[in-house]
Amino acid sequence: MGRVSSPRRLLLVNGPNLNLLGTREPEIYGRETLADVEALVAATAAERGVEVRSVQSNHEGVLIDEIHAAREDCAGIVINPGGLTHTSVVLRDALAGVALPVAEVHISDVYAREAFRHHSYVADVAVVHVIGEGVAGYARATQQLLDILT
Ligand code: CA2
């Protein structure tokens, strides 16, 4: 199908270790779970009549396959790449390669943490950036991406 003029579906991607949300480090990542994040994004998009397909994986190749598949039926991608943000040229290449609009989300303020978190390979292939607003940032990123798409 490819991109359509009225977006019907977004892909939500959560990278490695984000399945642990709500179980550890609440002082950094809060108490909400991955299921809460996925429900929040689905509800936010549903207000605009848009569906969400959600994927979380601890495996880079799985994420890349999902990003490639999004070319077929998604109008944009909301992504928190987790630690791959700071390491992964291949994830960046996948996002650039599918040429869909991307919203980059980080729960914590990566720019106020360790120096190794200050560089994002994804930042310049994303059109929306929501950093350090907690889990609520996923809703804002979804809204901003839909503002661009509609
Ligand atoms: O702040 C974010 O959203 C991050 O993308 C989260 C990544 C981190 O490597 C990035 O620098 C910033 C880590 C995700 C791990 O999430 C956990 C959640 C709860 C307990 C343990 C890990």
CSV table of C-alpha atoms and ligand atoms in Angstrom, one decimal:
chain,number,residue,atom,x,y,z
A,1,MET,CA,0.0,0.0,0.0
A,2,GLY,CA,2.8,2.4,0.9
A,3,ARG,CA,2.2,6.0,2.2
A,4,VAL,CA,-1.4,7.3,1.9
A,5,SER,CA,-2.6,10.8,2.0
A,6,SER,CA,-4.6,10.2,5.2
A,7,PRO,CA,-2.6,8.1,7.7
A,8,ARG,CA,-4.2,5.0,8.9
A,9,ARG,CA,-1.5,3.3,10.9
A,10,LEU,CA,1.7,4.2,12.8
A,11,LEU,CA,4.5,1.8,13.9
A,12,LEU,CA,5.6,2.2,17.5
A,13,VAL,CA,9.1,0.8,18.1
A,14,ASN,CA,10.7,0.2,21.5
A,15,GLY,CA,14.3,-1.0,21.6
A,16,PRO,CA,16.3,-3.2,23.9
A,17,ASN,CA,15.5,-3.3,27.6
A,18,LEU,CA,12.4,-1.2,27.4
A,19,ASN,CA,10.4,-4.4,28.2
A,20,LEU,CA,11.8,-3.8,31.7
A,21,LEU,CA,9.9,-0.5,32.1
A,22,GLY,CA,8.1,-0.3,35.4
A,23,THR,CA,10.2,-3.1,37.0
A,24,ARG,CA,13.5,-1.2,37.9
A,25,GLU,CA,15.0,2.2,38.0
A,26,PRO,CA,11.7,4.1,38.6
A,27,GLU,CA,13.7,7.2,39.5
A,28,ILE,CA,14.9,7.4,35.9
A,29,TYR,CA,12.1,5.7,33.9
A,30,GLY,CA,9.0,6.0,36.1
A,31,ARG,CA,6.6,3.3,37.1
A,32,GLU,CA,4.6,2.8,33.9
A,33,THR,CA,5.1,-0.5,32.0
A,34,LEU,CA,5.7,-1.1,28.4
A,35,ALA,CA,2.0,-2.2,28.1
A,36,ASP,CA,1.1,1.3,29.5
A,37,VAL,CA,3.2,3.0,26.9
A,38,GLU,CA,1.7,0.9,24.1
A,39,ALA,CA,-1.8,1.7,25.4
A,40,LEU,CA,-1.1,5.4,25.6
A,41,VAL,CA,0.2,5.6,22.1
A,42,ALA,CA,-2.7,3.6,20.7
A,43,ALA,CA,-5.2,5.8,22.6
A,44,THR,CA,-3.5,9.0,21.4
A,45,ALA,CA,-3.5,7.9,17.8
A,46,ALA,CA,-7.1,6.5,18.0
A,47,GLU,CA,-8.3,10.1,18.9
A,48,ARG,CA,-7.3,10.9,15.3
A,49,GLY,CA,-8.6,7.7,13.8
A,50,VAL,CA,-5.2,6.1,13.4
A,51,GLU,CA,-4.2,2.6,14.4
A,52,VAL,CA,-0.8,1.6,15.9
A,53,ARG,CA,1.2,-1.5,15.5
A,54,SER,CA,3.6,-1.9,18.4
A,55,VAL,CA,6.9,-3.8,18.6
A,56,GLN,CA,9.5,-4.2,21.3
A,57,SER,CA,12.6,-6.3,20.8
A,58,ASN,CA,16.0,-6.8,22.4
A,59,HIS,CA,17.4,-7.8,19.0
A,60,GLU,CA,18.5,-5.1,16.5
A,61,GLY,CA,17.8,-7.2,13.4
A,62,VAL,CA,14.2,-7.8,14.5
A,63,LEU,CA,13.7,-4.0,14.9
A,64,ILE,CA,15.2,-3.4,11.4
A,65,ASP,CA,12.9,-6.0,9.8
A,66,GLU,CA,9.9,-4.3,11.5
A,67,ILE,CA,11.0,-0.9,10.2
A,68,HIS,CA,11.4,-2.3,6.7
A,69,ALA,CA,7.9,-3.9,6.9
A,70,ALA,CA,6.4,-0.5,7.9
A,71,ARG,CA,7.0,0.7,4.3
A,72,GLU,CA,4.0,-1.5,3.3
A,73,ASP,CA,1.3,-0.2,5.6
A,74,CYS,CA,2.5,2.6,8.0
A,75,ALA,CA,2.6,6.3,7.5
A,76,GLY,CA,5.2,7.1,10.2
A,77,ILE,CA,7.2,5.7,13.0
A,78,VAL,CA,7.4,6.6,16.7
A,79,ILE,CA,10.6,5.1,18.1
A,80,ASN,CA,12.5,4.9,21.4
A,81,PRO,CA,15.6,3.0,20.3
A,82,GLY,CA,16.8,2.6,23.9
A,83,GLY,CA,20.6,2.2,24.0
A,84,LEU,CA,20.8,1.6,20.2
A,85,THR,CA,20.2,5.3,20.0
A,86,HIS,CA,23.9,5.9,20.9
A,87,THR,CA,25.4,3.0,19.0
A,88,SER,CA,23.5,1.9,15.9
A,89,VAL,CA,24.4,3.0,12.4
A,90,VAL,CA,22.3,0.1,11.0
A,91,LEU,CA,19.2,1.2,12.9
A,92,ARG,CA,19.7,4.8,11.6
A,93,ASP,CA,20.2,3.4,8.0
A,94,ALA,CA,17.0,1.4,8.3
A,95,LEU,CA,15.0,4.5,9.3
A,96,ALA,CA,16.6,6.6,6.6
A,97,GLY,CA,16.0,3.8,4.1
A,98,VAL,CA,12.3,3.5,4.6
A,99,ALA,CA,11.9,7.3,4.2
A,100,LEU,CA,8.9,7.5,6.6
A,101,PRO,CA,8.6,10.4,9.0
A,102,VAL,CA,10.1,9.4,12.4
A,103,ALA,CA,9.5,10.7,15.9
A,104,GLU,CA,12.3,10.0,18.4
A,105,VAL,CA,11.3,9.6,22.0
A,106,HIS,CA,13.4,9.3,25.2
A,107,ILE,CA,11.8,8.9,28.6
A,108,SER,CA,14.8,10.4,30.4
A,109,ASP,CA,16.7,13.5,29.5
A,110,VAL,CA,19.6,11.8,27.7
A,111,TYR,CA,21.4,15.1,27.3
A,112,ALA,CA,21.6,15.6,31.1
A,113,ARG,CA,22.9,12.1,31.7
A,114,GLU,CA,26.3,10.4,31.0
A,115,ALA,CA,28.3,11.8,28.0
A,116,PHE,CA,27.9,8.5,26.1
A,117,ARG,CA,24.1,9.2,25.9
A,118,HIS,CA,24.6,12.7,24.4
A,119,HIS,CA,25.0,11.5,20.8
A,120,SER,CA,22.0,10.1,18.9
A,121,TYR,CA,22.5,8.3,15.5
A,122,VAL,CA,18.7,8.7,15.0
A,123,ALA,CA,18.3,12.4,15.8
A,124,ASP,CA,19.0,13.8,12.3
A,125,VAL,CA,16.7,11.2,10.5
A,126,ALA,CA,13.8,12.1,12.9
A,127,VAL,CA,11.5,15.1,12.3
A,128,VAL,CA,10.1,15.1,15.9
A,129,HIS,CA,12.2,14.8,19.1
A,130,VAL,CA,10.6,14.5,22.6
A,131,ILE,CA,13.3,14.0,25.2
A,132,GLY,CA,13.0,13.7,29.0
A,133,GLU,CA,9.3,14.1,29.4
A,134,GLY,CA,8.7,10.7,30.9
A,135,VAL,CA,6.3,8.2,29.4
A,136,ALA,CA,3.9,11.1,28.6
A,137,GLY,CA,6.5,12.1,25.9
A,138,TYR,CA,5.3,9.2,23.8
A,139,ALA,CA,1.8,10.9,23.5
A,140,ARG,CA,3.3,14.2,22.6
A,141,ALA,CA,5.6,12.6,20.0
A,142,THR,CA,2.6,10.8,18.5
A,143,GLN,CA,0.6,14.0,18.3
A,144,GLN,CA,3.4,15.9,16.7
A,145,LEU,CA,4.0,13.2,14.2
A,146,LEU,CA,0.3,13.1,13.3
A,147,ASP,CA,0.3,16.9,13.0
A,148,ILE,CA,3.0,16.6,10.3
A,149,LEU,CA,1.1,13.7,8.6
A,150,THR,CA,-2.4,15.3,8.4
B,1,CA2,O1,15.4,7.5,28.2
B,1,CA2,C1,15.2,6.7,27.3
B,1,CA2,O2,14.1,6.5,26.9
B,1,CA2,C2,16.3,5.8,26.8
B,1,CA2,O3,16.1,5.6,25.4
B,1,CA2,C3,16.3,4.5,27.6
B,1,CA2,C4,17.4,3.6,27.3
B,1,CA2,C5,18.8,4.3,27.5
B,1,CA2,O4,19.8,3.4,27.0
B,1,CA2,C6,18.8,5.6,26.6
B,1,CA2,O5,20.1,6.2,26.9
B,1,CA2,C7,17.7,6.5,27.0
B,1,CA2,C8,17.4,2.4,28.3
B,1,CA2,C9,16.2,1.6,28.3
B,1,CA2,C10,16.2,0.6,29.4
B,1,CA2,O6,15.0,0.8,30.1
B,1,CA2,C11,14.9,0.2,31.4
B,1,CA2,C12,13.8,0.5,32.0
B,1,CA2,C13,13.6,0.0,33.3
B,1,CA2,C14,14.6,-0.7,33.9
B,1,CA2,C15,15.8,-0.9,33.3
B,1,CA2,C16,16.0,-0.5,32.0
